[in-house]
Amino acid sequence: MRILLVLIASFLSMLVSFSEISAAEFLSGREVTVAADEIWEGDLYISAQSVNVAGTVKGDLVVFSQALHVTGQIEGGVFAAAQQVLLEGECARTCRIACQAAEVGAGAQLGGDLVVAAYSLEIKQDAVISGDLIYAGFQAMLKGEIEQDVWAAVNRAELLGQVKQELSITTASSHTPDWQPLGQFWPGTPLVSIPQVKPGLTIDAGATIGSKLIYHSPEEANIAPQANITGPIEWIEPEPPLKPENENLNYFWQQVKRFLTILAMGVLMIVVCPHTTGGIVEQILQRPIASFLAGLIAVPLAVVLSAIVLALIVAVPMAFGWLHFDGLAVAGSLIASLAAVLYLGSVAFYFVFGAAVVTCITLGCVVFSDQRMTSRWALIVMLGFGLIFYIVLTCVPYLNVGIIAAAILFAFGGIFLWCMGKVLKGGQHENSREAAGS
């Protein structure tokens, strides 16, 4: 968890740095090459399929590509998102990389930290990282020199080089199966070769750790007797899984919690909008077939409208993000966004809770057919009794899927018919008033 938080903080700081551009150059294309005799003042942003930097960048290097190869000198930091990243040059500050495979080549000099999220990371012999190494991925092979700490969370790792401070790492079991290398899926000649790393944690002969070794693993690490570890070795085993309690008792309590949740949501619906809830139930009772058929129309319609509203919320600000609105336009946009969020929330609530509540009240009305829905208390009583039948029916395997689907169709069909009835009744009322006035 600590490693993930550090990674998130590092990449957030990368985003913050983007907003502080003083002087920057932007390059794009299929292949972008910065020649060895080129010098770029300030930050350099590159978006291309293949990027090769052999020159000097007197600022940060920010790259989005499939392949990045750095052999030159970067006086700032490196921010890269790619499939393959190969660092063989010099970098004065922190390198932050997100990719499938990363390699720090022999002779590379990284003056700051190296923060990587990848499938595979290899640090070649004679490569030097002056800061910390923070890595999250599947595998790591460390042959170079890391002058500060190493924090990593991986499936497997192998240390052949030097870590001059603490090594804190989380690995999986040494019996995990090997994974198929990614390189065979890349078109053309791979820029980075993915090494074969032994499962678990391996500290080879000749490896050096200048401080303590802390590793979280289900099995003891494979540490060669010739390995030089200055500090103590701390092996932290994962906590054993908790013994399962009585499954039947757990299932019973889950259904009790489900009963109480739906009951609470139903009481909320009845208290806030009793006439609407009662009207929907009456439509289902009086016109069950029409409600079911209307649900076949209302459910897809609600999904389509929700998708359109959600798309508008995302697309409109992106489309007009570069424009400067006045105060009235901004207020109107906020009101429209609030209305859209309320609509989406209402639809989601009705899908998750409303359909079950309406179905339960309907079942209760079927049981108490001689009672009329004249008050909120009557609706709540019918909800409670109907909810018992609903919980029992939805506990039956296979039948539960049909019950839930039918509840959604009936509920959405009922509210559709109720709304249409209100609209038609309002239109008839207006026509009668016009006729009386004439």
CSV table of C-alpha atoms in Angstrom, one decimal:
chain,number,residue,atom,x,y,z
A,1,MET,CA,0.0,0.0,0.0
A,2,ARG,CA,2.8,2.4,0.8
A,3,ILE,CA,4.4,1.8,-2.5
A,4,LEU,CA,1.2,2.4,-4.4
A,5,LEU,CA,0.7,5.7,-2.5
A,6,VAL,CA,4.2,6.8,-3.4
A,7,LEU,CA,3.5,5.9,-7.0
A,8,ILE,CA,0.3,7.9,-7.1
A,9,ALA,CA,1.9,10.9,-5.4
A,10,SER,CA,4.8,10.8,-7.9
A,11,PHE,CA,2.5,10.7,-10.9
A,12,LEU,CA,0.3,13.4,-9.4
A,13,SER,CA,3.4,15.6,-9.0
A,14,MET,CA,4.1,14.9,-12.7
A,15,LEU,CA,0.6,16.3,-13.6
A,16,VAL,CA,1.2,19.3,-11.4
A,17,SER,CA,4.4,20.1,-13.1
A,18,PHE,CA,2.7,20.2,-16.4
A,19,SER,CA,0.8,23.4,-15.3
A,20,GLU,CA,4.1,25.1,-14.5
A,21,ILE,CA,5.5,25.4,-18.0
A,22,SER,CA,7.8,28.3,-18.5
A,23,ALA,CA,9.3,27.5,-21.9
A,24,ALA,CA,8.4,24.3,-23.8
A,25,GLU,CA,8.7,22.8,-27.3
A,26,PHE,CA,6.2,20.3,-28.8
A,27,LEU,CA,7.1,17.7,-31.4
A,28,SER,CA,4.9,15.0,-33.0
A,29,GLY,CA,5.0,12.6,-35.9
A,30,ARG,CA,5.5,8.9,-36.6
A,31,GLU,CA,9.1,8.9,-35.7
A,32,VAL,CA,10.8,11.7,-33.8
A,33,THR,CA,14.6,11.9,-33.4
A,34,VAL,CA,16.6,14.4,-31.4
A,35,ALA,CA,20.1,14.2,-33.0
A,36,ALA,CA,23.2,14.1,-30.9
A,37,ASP,CA,24.3,17.6,-31.9
A,38,GLU,CA,20.9,19.2,-31.0
A,39,ILE,CA,20.3,21.2,-27.8
A,40,TRP,CA,16.8,22.0,-26.7
A,41,GLU,CA,16.3,24.9,-24.2
A,42,GLY,CA,13.4,24.3,-21.7
A,43,ASP,CA,11.0,21.4,-21.6
A,44,LEU,CA,10.4,19.1,-24.6
A,45,TYR,CA,7.1,17.4,-25.2
A,46,ILE,CA,7.0,14.6,-27.8
A,47,SER,CA,4.1,12.5,-29.0
A,48,ALA,CA,5.0,9.9,-31.6
A,49,GLN,CA,5.1,6.2,-32.4
A,50,SER,CA,8.9,6.0,-31.9
A,51,VAL,CA,11.1,8.5,-30.1
A,52,ASN,CA,14.9,8.6,-30.1
A,53,VAL,CA,16.6,11.3,-28.0
A,54,ALA,CA,20.4,11.4,-28.5
A,55,GLY,CA,20.9,15.2,-28.0
A,56,THR,CA,20.6,17.5,-24.9
A,57,VAL,CA,17.4,18.7,-23.3
A,58,LYS,CA,17.9,21.5,-20.8
A,59,GLY,CA,14.6,20.8,-19.1
A,60,ASP,CA,12.1,18.0,-18.7
A,61,LEU,CA,11.4,15.4,-21.3
A,62,VAL,CA,7.8,14.4,-21.6
A,63,VAL,CA,7.0,11.5,-24.0
A,64,PHE,CA,3.9,9.7,-25.1
A,65,SER,CA,4.9,6.9,-27.6
A,66,GLN,CA,5.2,3.2,-28.3
A,67,ALA,CA,9.0,3.2,-28.0
A,68,LEU,CA,11.3,5.6,-26.2
A,69,HIS,CA,15.1,5.4,-26.5
A,70,VAL,CA,17.2,7.9,-24.6
A,71,THR,CA,21.0,8.0,-25.2
A,72,GLY,CA,21.5,11.8,-24.7
A,73,GLN,CA,21.6,14.1,-21.7
A,74,ILE,CA,18.4,15.3,-19.9
A,75,GLU,CA,19.1,18.1,-17.5
A,76,GLY,CA,15.5,17.8,-16.0
A,77,GLY,CA,13.4,14.8,-15.4
A,78,VAL,CA,11.8,12.2,-17.7
A,79,PHE,CA,8.1,11.6,-17.8
A,80,ALA,CA,7.1,8.8,-20.2
A,81,ALA,CA,4.1,6.7,-21.0
A,82,ALA,CA,5.0,4.0,-23.6
A,83,GLN,CA,5.2,0.3,-24.4
A,84,GLN,CA,8.9,0.1,-24.3
A,85,VAL,CA,11.4,2.5,-22.6
A,86,LEU,CA,15.2,2.2,-22.8
A,87,LEU,CA,17.3,4.7,-20.9
A,88,GLU,CA,21.0,4.7,-21.8
A,89,GLY,CA,21.9,8.3,-21.3
A,90,GLU,CA,22.1,10.8,-18.4
A,91,CYS,CA,19.2,12.3,-16.5
A,92,ALA,CA,19.7,14.9,-13.8
A,93,ARG,CA,16.4,14.5,-11.9
A,94,THR,CA,13.6,12.0,-11.2
A,95,CYS,CA,12.4,9.7,-14.0
A,96,ARG,CA,8.8,8.7,-13.9
A,97,ILE,CA,7.8,5.9,-16.3
A,98,ALA,CA,4.6,3.9,-17.0
A,99,CYS,CA,5.1,1.2,-19.7
A,100,GLN,CA,5.0,-2.5,-20.4
A,101,ALA,CA,8.8,-3.0,-20.3
A,102,ALA,CA,11.5,-0.7,-19.1
A,103,GLU,CA,15.3,-1.1,-19.2
A,104,VAL,CA,18.1,1.1,-17.7
A,105,GLY,CA,21.0,0.3,-20.0
A,106,ALA,CA,24.6,-0.2,-19.1
A,107,GLY,CA,26.4,3.1,-18.4
A,108,ALA,CA,23.1,5.0,-17.8
A,109,GLN,CA,23.4,7.7,-15.1
A,110,LEU,CA,20.2,8.7,-13.4
A,111,GLY,CA,20.8,11.6,-10.9
A,112,GLY,CA,17.4,11.4,-9.1
A,113,ASP,CA,14.8,8.8,-8.3
A,114,LEU,CA,13.4,6.2,-10.7
A,115,VAL,CA,9.6,5.6,-10.4
A,116,VAL,CA,8.3,2.9,-12.6
A,117,ALA,CA,5.0,1.1,-13.1
A,118,ALA,CA,5.5,-1.7,-15.7
A,119,TYR,CA,5.3,-5.4,-16.5
A,120,SER,CA,9.1,-5.8,-16.5
A,121,LEU,CA,12.0,-3.7,-15.3
A,122,GLU,CA,15.6,-4.5,-15.9
A,123,ILE,CA,18.6,-2.4,-14.6
A,124,LYS,CA,21.7,-3.5,-16.4
A,125,GLN,CA,25.1,-3.8,-14.9
A,126,ASP,CA,27.1,-0.6,-14.7
A,127,ALA,CA,23.9,1.5,-14.6
A,128,VAL,CA,23.7,3.9,-11.7
A,129,ILE,CA,20.6,5.3,-10.0
A,130,SER,CA,21.6,8.0,-7.5
A,131,GLY,CA,18.2,8.2,-5.8
A,132,ASP,CA,15.6,5.7,-4.8
A,133,LEU,CA,14.0,3.0,-6.9
A,134,ILE,CA,10.2,2.8,-6.5
A,135,TYR,CA,8.6,0.1,-8.6
A,136,ALA,CA,5.3,-1.7,-9.0
A,137,GLY,CA,5.0,-4.5,-11.6
A,138,PHE,CA,5.3,-8.1,-12.4
A,139,GLN,CA,9.0,-8.7,-12.4
A,140,ALA,CA,12.3,-7.0,-11.8
A,141,MET,CA,15.9,-7.8,-12.5
A,142,LEU,CA,18.4,-5.5,-10.7
A,143,LYS,CA,22.0,-5.8,-11.9
A,144,GLY,CA,23.1,-2.1,-11.5
A,145,GLU,CA,23.9,0.2,-8.6
A,146,ILE,CA,21.2,1.9,-6.6
A,147,GLU,CA,22.6,4.4,-4.2
A,148,GLN,CA,19.5,4.9,-2.0
A,149,ASP,CA,16.5,2.7,-1.0
A,150,VAL,CA,14.5,0.3,-3.1
A,151,TRP,CA,10.7,0.0,-2.5
A,152,ALA,CA,9.0,-2.6,-4.8
A,153,ALA,CA,5.9,-4.7,-5.1
A,154,VAL,CA,6.2,-7.4,-7.7
A,155,ASN,CA,5.4,-11.0,-8.4
A,156,ARG,CA,9.1,-11.9,-8.7
A,157,ALA,CA,12.5,-10.2,-8.4
A,158,GLU,CA,16.2,-11.0,-8.7
A,159,LEU,CA,19.0,-8.9,-7.3
A,160,LEU,CA,22.5,-9.3,-8.8
A,161,GLY,CA,23.8,-5.7,-8.2
A,162,GLN,CA,24.1,-3.2,-5.4
A,163,VAL,CA,21.5,-1.5,-3.2
A,164,LYS,CA,23.4,0.8,-0.9
A,165,GLN,CA,20.5,1.4,1.5
A,166,GLU,CA,17.4,-0.5,2.5
A,167,LEU,CA,15.6,-3.0,0.3
A,168,SER,CA,11.9,-3.3,1.0
A,169,ILE,CA,10.0,-5.6,-1.4
A,170,THR,CA,6.8,-7.6,-1.7
A,171,THR,CA,6.8,-10.7,-3.8
A,172,ALA,CA,4.6,-13.7,-4.6
A,173,SER,CA,5.3,-17.4,-4.0
A,174,SER,CA,8.3,-19.1,-5.8
A,175,HIS,CA,5.8,-21.6,-7.2
A,176,THR,CA,3.9,-19.2,-9.4
A,177,PRO,CA,3.8,-20.2,-13.0
A,178,ASP,CA,5.9,-18.5,-15.6
A,179,TRP,CA,4.2,-15.9,-17.8
A,180,GLN,CA,4.5,-15.5,-21.6
A,181,PRO,CA,6.9,-12.7,-22.5
A,182,LEU,CA,5.4,-9.7,-24.0
A,183,GLY,CA,8.1,-9.1,-26.6
A,184,GLN,CA,6.7,-11.5,-29.1
A,185,PHE,CA,3.5,-9.4,-29.4
A,186,TRP,CA,5.4,-6.2,-30.4
A,187,PRO,CA,5.7,-5.4,-34.1
A,188,GLY,CA,9.2,-5.2,-35.5
A,189,THR,CA,12.4,-5.5,-33.6
A,190,PRO,CA,11.9,-5.1,-29.8
A,191,LEU,CA,13.7,-2.2,-28.3
A,192,VAL,CA,13.8,-3.9,-24.9
A,193,SER,CA,14.5,-7.5,-24.2
A,194,ILE,CA,12.5,-9.0,-21.3
A,195,PRO,CA,14.6,-11.2,-19.1
A,196,GLN,CA,13.6,-14.5,-17.5
A,197,VAL,CA,13.3,-13.9,-13.8
A,198,LYS,CA,13.0,-16.7,-11.2
A,199,PRO,CA,9.7,-16.8,-9.3
A,200,GLY,CA,9.8,-15.3,-5.8
A,201,LEU,CA,12.7,-13.3,-4.4
A,202,THR,CA,16.3,-14.3,-5.3
A,203,ILE,CA,19.4,-12.6,-3.9
A,204,ASP,CA,22.3,-13.9,-6.1
A,205,ALA,CA,25.9,-14.3,-5.1
A,206,GLY,CA,27.7,-11.0,-5.5
A,207,ALA,CA,24.6,-9.0,-4.6
A,208,THR,CA,25.1,-6.2,-2.0
A,209,ILE,CA,22.5,-4.6,0.3
A,210,GLY,CA,24.0,-1.8,2.4
A,211,SER,CA,21.3,-1.8,5.0
A,212,LYS,CA,18.4,-4.1,6.1
A,213,LEU,CA,16.4,-6.4,3.9
A,214,ILE,CA,12.6,-6.4,4.5
A,215,TYR,CA,10.6,-8.7,2.3
A,216,HIS,CA,6.9,-9.7,2.4
A,217,SER,CA,6.4,-13.1,0.8
A,218,PRO,CA,4.6,-16.4,1.5
A,219,GLU,CA,7.9,-18.2,1.2
A,220,GLU,CA,11.4,-17.6,2.4
A,221,ALA,CA,13.6,-15.8,-0.1
A,222,ASN,CA,16.4,-17.6,-2.0
A,223,ILE,CA,19.5,-15.8,-0.6
A,224,ALA,CA,22.9,-17.0,-1.7
A,225,PRO,CA,25.4,-17.5,1.0
A,226,GLN,CA,27.9,-15.2,-0.8
A,227,ALA,CA,25.4,-12.3,-0.9
A,228,ASN,CA,26.6,-9.3,1.2
A,229,ILE,CA,23.8,-8.0,3.4
A,230,THR,CA,24.9,-5.5,6.0
A,231,GLY,CA,21.8,-5.0,8.0
A,232,PRO,CA,19.2,-7.5,9.5
A,233,ILE,CA,16.9,-9.6,7.4
A,234,GLU,CA,13.2,-9.4,8.2
A,235,TRP,CA,10.8,-11.8,6.6
A,236,ILE,CA,7.2,-10.9,6.9
A,237,GLU,CA,4.8,-13.7,6.1
A,238,PRO,CA,1.2,-12.8,5.0
A,239,GLU,CA,-1.4,-13.4,7.6
A,240,PRO,CA,-3.1,-16.8,7.4
A,241,PRO,CA,-6.6,-16.7,6.0
A,242,LEU,CA,-9.4,-16.4,8.5
A,243,LYS,CA,-11.3,-19.6,9.2
A,244,PRO,CA,-14.7,-19.5,7.5
A,245,GLU,CA,-17.5,-19.1,9.9
A,246,ASN,CA,-20.8,-20.8,9.6
A,247,GLU,CA,-21.8,-20.1,6.0
A,248,ASN,CA,-25.5,-20.6,6.6
A,249,LEU,CA,-25.4,-18.1,9.4
A,250,ASN,CA,-23.5,-15.6,7.3
A,251,TYR,CA,-26.0,-16.0,4.4
A,252,PHE,CA,-28.9,-15.5,6.8
A,253,TRP,CA,-27.4,-12.2,8.1
A,254,GLN,CA,-26.7,-11.1,4.6
A,255,GLN,CA,-30.4,-11.5,3.8
A,256,VAL,CA,-31.4,-9.7,7.0
A,257,LYS,CA,-29.2,-6.8,6.0
A,258,ARG,CA,-30.7,-6.9,2.5
A,259,PHE,CA,-34.2,-6.8,4.0
A,260,LEU,CA,-33.4,-3.9,6.3
A,261,THR,CA,-31.8,-1.9,3.4
A,262,ILE,CA,-34.7,-2.3,1.0
A,263,LEU,CA,-37.1,-1.6,3.8
A,264,ALA,CA,-35.3,1.6,4.7
A,265,MET,CA,-35.2,2.7,1.1
A,266,GLY,CA,-38.9,1.9,0.7
A,267,VAL,CA,-39.9,3.9,3.7
A,268,LEU,CA,-37.9,6.8,2.3
A,269,MET,CA,-39.8,6.5,-1.0
A,270,ILE,CA,-43.2,6.3,0.7
A,271,VAL,CA,-42.5,9.2,3.0
A,272,VAL,CA,-41.1,11.5,0.3
A,273,CYS,CA,-43.5,10.6,-2.6
A,274,PRO,CA,-46.4,8.5,-1.4
A,275,HIS,CA,-48.8,9.5,-4.2
A,276,THR,CA,-46.3,8.6,-6.9
A,277,THR,CA,-45.4,5.3,-5.2
A,278,GLY,CA,-49.0,4.4,-4.7
A,279,GLY,CA,-49.9,5.4,-8.2
A,280,ILE,CA,-47.2,3.2,-9.7
A,281,VAL,CA,-48.4,0.2,-7.6
A,282,GLU,CA,-52.0,0.8,-8.7
A,283,GLN,CA,-51.0,0.8,-12.4
A,284,ILE,CA,-49.3,-2.6,-11.9
A,285,LEU,CA,-52.3,-4.0,-10.1
A,286,GLN,CA,-54.9,-2.8,-12.5
A,287,ARG,CA,-52.9,-3.3,-15.7
A,288,PRO,CA,-50.3,-6.0,-15.1
A,289,ILE,CA,-49.8,-7.0,-18.8
A,290,ALA,CA,-49.6,-3.4,-20.0
A,291,SER,CA,-47.1,-2.6,-17.2
A,292,PHE,CA,-44.9,-5.5,-18.2
A,293,LEU,CA,-45.0,-4.6,-21.9
A,294,ALA,CA,-44.4,-0.9,-21.1
A,295,GLY,CA,-41.4,-2.0,-19.1
A,296,LEU,CA,-39.9,-3.5,-22.2
A,297,ILE,CA,-39.9,0.0,-23.7
A,298,ALA,CA,-39.2,2.0,-20.6
A,299,VAL,CA,-36.1,0.1,-19.4
A,300,PRO,CA,-34.1,0.5,-22.7
A,301,LEU,CA,-35.4,4.1,-23.0
A,302,ALA,CA,-34.1,4.9,-19.5
A,303,VAL,CA,-30.7,3.4,-20.3
A,304,VAL,CA,-30.4,5.3,-23.6
A,305,LEU,CA,-31.4,8.6,-22.0
A,306,SER,CA,-28.9,8.0,-19.2
A,307,ALA,CA,-26.1,7.4,-21.7
A,308,ILE,CA,-27.0,10.5,-23.6
A,309,VAL,CA,-27.1,12.6,-20.5
A,310,LEU,CA,-23.8,11.2,-19.3
A,311,ALA,CA,-22.2,11.8,-22.7
A,312,LEU,CA,-23.4,15.4,-22.6
A,313,ILE,CA,-22.0,16.0,-19.2
A,314,VAL,CA,-18.5,14.7,-20.3
A,315,ALA,CA,-18.6,15.9,-23.9
A,316,VAL,CA,-19.9,19.4,-23.6
A,317,PRO,CA,-17.2,20.6,-21.2
A,318,MET,CA,-14.5,18.9,-23.3
A,319,ALA,CA,-15.8,20.5,-26.4
A,320,PHE,CA,-16.1,24.0,-25.0
A,321,GLY,CA,-13.3,23.8,-22.4
A,322,TRP,CA,-11.2,26.4,-24.2
A,323,LEU,CA,-14.0,29.0,-24.2
A,324,HIS,CA,-14.4,31.7,-21.5
A,325,PHE,CA,-18.0,31.9,-20.4
A,326,ASP,CA,-19.5,34.8,-18.6
A,327,GLY,CA,-21.1,34.4,-15.1
A,328,LEU,CA,-24.6,33.7,-16.5
A,329,ALA,CA,-23.4,31.0,-18.8
A,330,VAL,CA,-21.4,29.3,-16.0
A,331,ALA,CA,-24.4,29.4,-13.7
A,332,GLY,CA,-26.6,27.9,-16.4
A,333,SER,CA,-24.0,25.1,-17.0
A,334,LEU,CA,-23.9,24.3,-13.3
A,335,ILE,CA,-27.7,24.1,-13.1
A,336,ALA,CA,-27.8,21.9,-16.2
A,337,SER,CA,-25.1,19.6,-14.7
A,338,LEU,CA,-27.0,19.4,-11.4
A,339,ALA,CA,-30.2,18.5,-13.1
A,340,ALA,CA,-28.4,15.8,-15.1
A,341,VAL,CA,-26.8,14.4,-12.0
A,342,LEU,CA,-30.2,14.3,-10.3
A,343,TYR,CA,-31.7,12.5,-13.2
A,344,LEU,CA,-28.9,9.9,-13.3
A,345,GLY,CA,-29.1,9.4,-9.6
A,346,SER,CA,-32.8,8.9,-9.7
A,347,VAL,CA,-32.6,6.3,-12.5
A,348,ALA,CA,-29.8,4.5,-10.6
A,349,PHE,CA,-31.8,4.5,-7.4
A,350,TYR,CA,-34.9,3.2,-9.1
A,351,PHE,CA,-32.9,0.4,-10.7
A,352,VAL,CA,-31.3,-0.7,-7.5
A,353,PHE,CA,-34.0,0.0,-4.9
A,354,GLY,CA,-37.1,1.5,-6.4
A,355,ALA,CA,-38.0,-1.6,-8.5
A,356,ALA,CA,-37.7,-3.9,-5.5
A,357,VAL,CA,-39.7,-1.5,-3.3
A,358,VAL,CA,-42.6,-1.2,-5.9
A,359,THR,CA,-42.6,-5.0,-6.4
A,360,CYS,CA,-42.7,-5.6,-2.6
A,361,ILE,CA,-45.6,-3.2,-2.1
A,362,THR,CA,-47.4,-4.9,-5.1
A,363,LEU,CA,-46.9,-8.3,-3.5
A,364,GLY,CA,-48.2,-7.0,-0.2
A,365,CYS,CA,-51.3,-5.6,-1.9
A,366,VAL,CA,-52.0,-9.0,-3.5
A,367,VAL,CA,-51.8,-10.6,0.0
A,368,PHE,CA,-54.0,-7.9,1.5
A,369,SER,CA,-56.4,-7.6,-1.4
A,370,ASP,CA,-59.2,-6.3,0.8
A,371,GLN,CA,-57.1,-3.3,2.0
A,372,ARG,CA,-56.8,0.0,0.2
A,373,MET,CA,-53.7,2.1,0.0
A,374,THR,CA,-55.2,5.1,1.9
A,375,SER,CA,-52.1,6.2,3.9
A,376,ARG,CA,-48.4,6.0,4.2
A,377,TRP,CA,-48.7,3.5,7.0
A,378,ALA,CA,-50.7,1.1,4.8
A,379,LEU,CA,-48.1,1.3,2.2
A,380,ILE,CA,-45.3,0.6,4.7
A,381,VAL,CA,-47.2,-2.4,6.1
A,382,MET,CA,-47.7,-3.8,2.6
A,383,LEU,CA,-44.0,-3.2,1.9
A,384,GLY,CA,-42.9,-5.1,4.9
A,385,PHE,CA,-45.0,-8.2,4.2
A,386,GLY,CA,-44.3,-8.1,0.5
A,387,LEU,CA,-40.6,-7.8,1.2
A,388,ILE,CA,-40.6,-11.1,3.1
A,389,PHE,CA,-41.9,-12.9,0.0
A,390,TYR,CA,-39.5,-11.0,-2.3
A,391,ILE,CA,-36.4,-12.0,-0.2
A,392,VAL,CA,-37.5,-15.6,-0.1
A,393,LEU,CA,-38.1,-15.8,-3.8
A,394,THR,CA,-34.9,-14.1,-4.7
A,395,CYS,CA,-32.9,-16.6,-2.6
A,396,VAL,CA,-33.9,-19.4,-4.9
A,397,PRO,CA,-31.1,-20.1,-7.4
A,398,TYR,CA,-31.9,-19.3,-11.1
A,399,LEU,CA,-35.4,-18.1,-10.1
A,400,ASN,CA,-33.8,-15.0,-8.5
A,401,VAL,CA,-32.6,-13.7,-11.8
A,402,GLY,CA,-36.1,-13.9,-13.3
A,403,ILE,CA,-37.7,-12.3,-10.2
A,404,ILE,CA,-35.3,-9.3,-10.3
A,405,ALA,CA,-35.7,-8.9,-14.1
A,406,ALA,CA,-39.5,-9.0,-13.8
A,407,ALA,CA,-39.5,-6.6,-10.9
A,408,ILE,CA,-37.5,-4.1,-12.9
A,409,LEU,CA,-39.8,-4.4,-16.0
A,410,PHE,CA,-43.0,-4.1,-13.9
A,411,ALA,CA,-41.6,-1.2,-11.9
A,412,PHE,CA,-40.4,0.8,-14.9
A,413,GLY,CA,-43.6,-0.1,-16.9
A,414,GLY,CA,-45.7,1.1,-14.0
A,415,ILE,CA,-44.0,4.4,-13.7
A,416,PHE,CA,-44.1,4.9,-17.4
A,417,LEU,CA,-47.9,4.3,-17.5
A,418,TRP,CA,-48.4,6.5,-14.4
A,419,CYS,CA,-46.5,9.4,-16.1
A,420,MET,CA,-48.3,8.9,-19.4
A,421,GLY,CA,-51.6,9.0,-17.5
A,422,LYS,CA,-50.7,12.2,-15.8
A,423,VAL,CA,-49.7,13.8,-19.1
A,424,LEU,CA,-52.9,12.7,-20.8
A,425,LYS,CA,-55.1,13.7,-17.9
A,426,GLY,CA,-53.4,17.1,-17.8
A,427,GLY,CA,-54.1,17.5,-21.6
A,428,GLN,CA,-57.7,16.6,-21.2
A,429,HIS,CA,-58.1,19.0,-18.3
A,430,GLU,CA,-56.7,21.9,-20.4
A,431,ASN,CA,-59.0,21.0,-23.3
A,432,SER,CA,-62.1,21.0,-21.0
A,433,ARG,CA,-61.1,24.4,-19.6
A,434,GLU,CA,-60.7,25.8,-23.1
A,435,ALA,CA,-64.1,24.4,-24.1
A,436,ALA,CA,-65.7,25.8,-21.0
A,437,GLY,CA,-64.2,29.2,-21.7
A,438,SER,CA,-65.4,29.3,-25.3
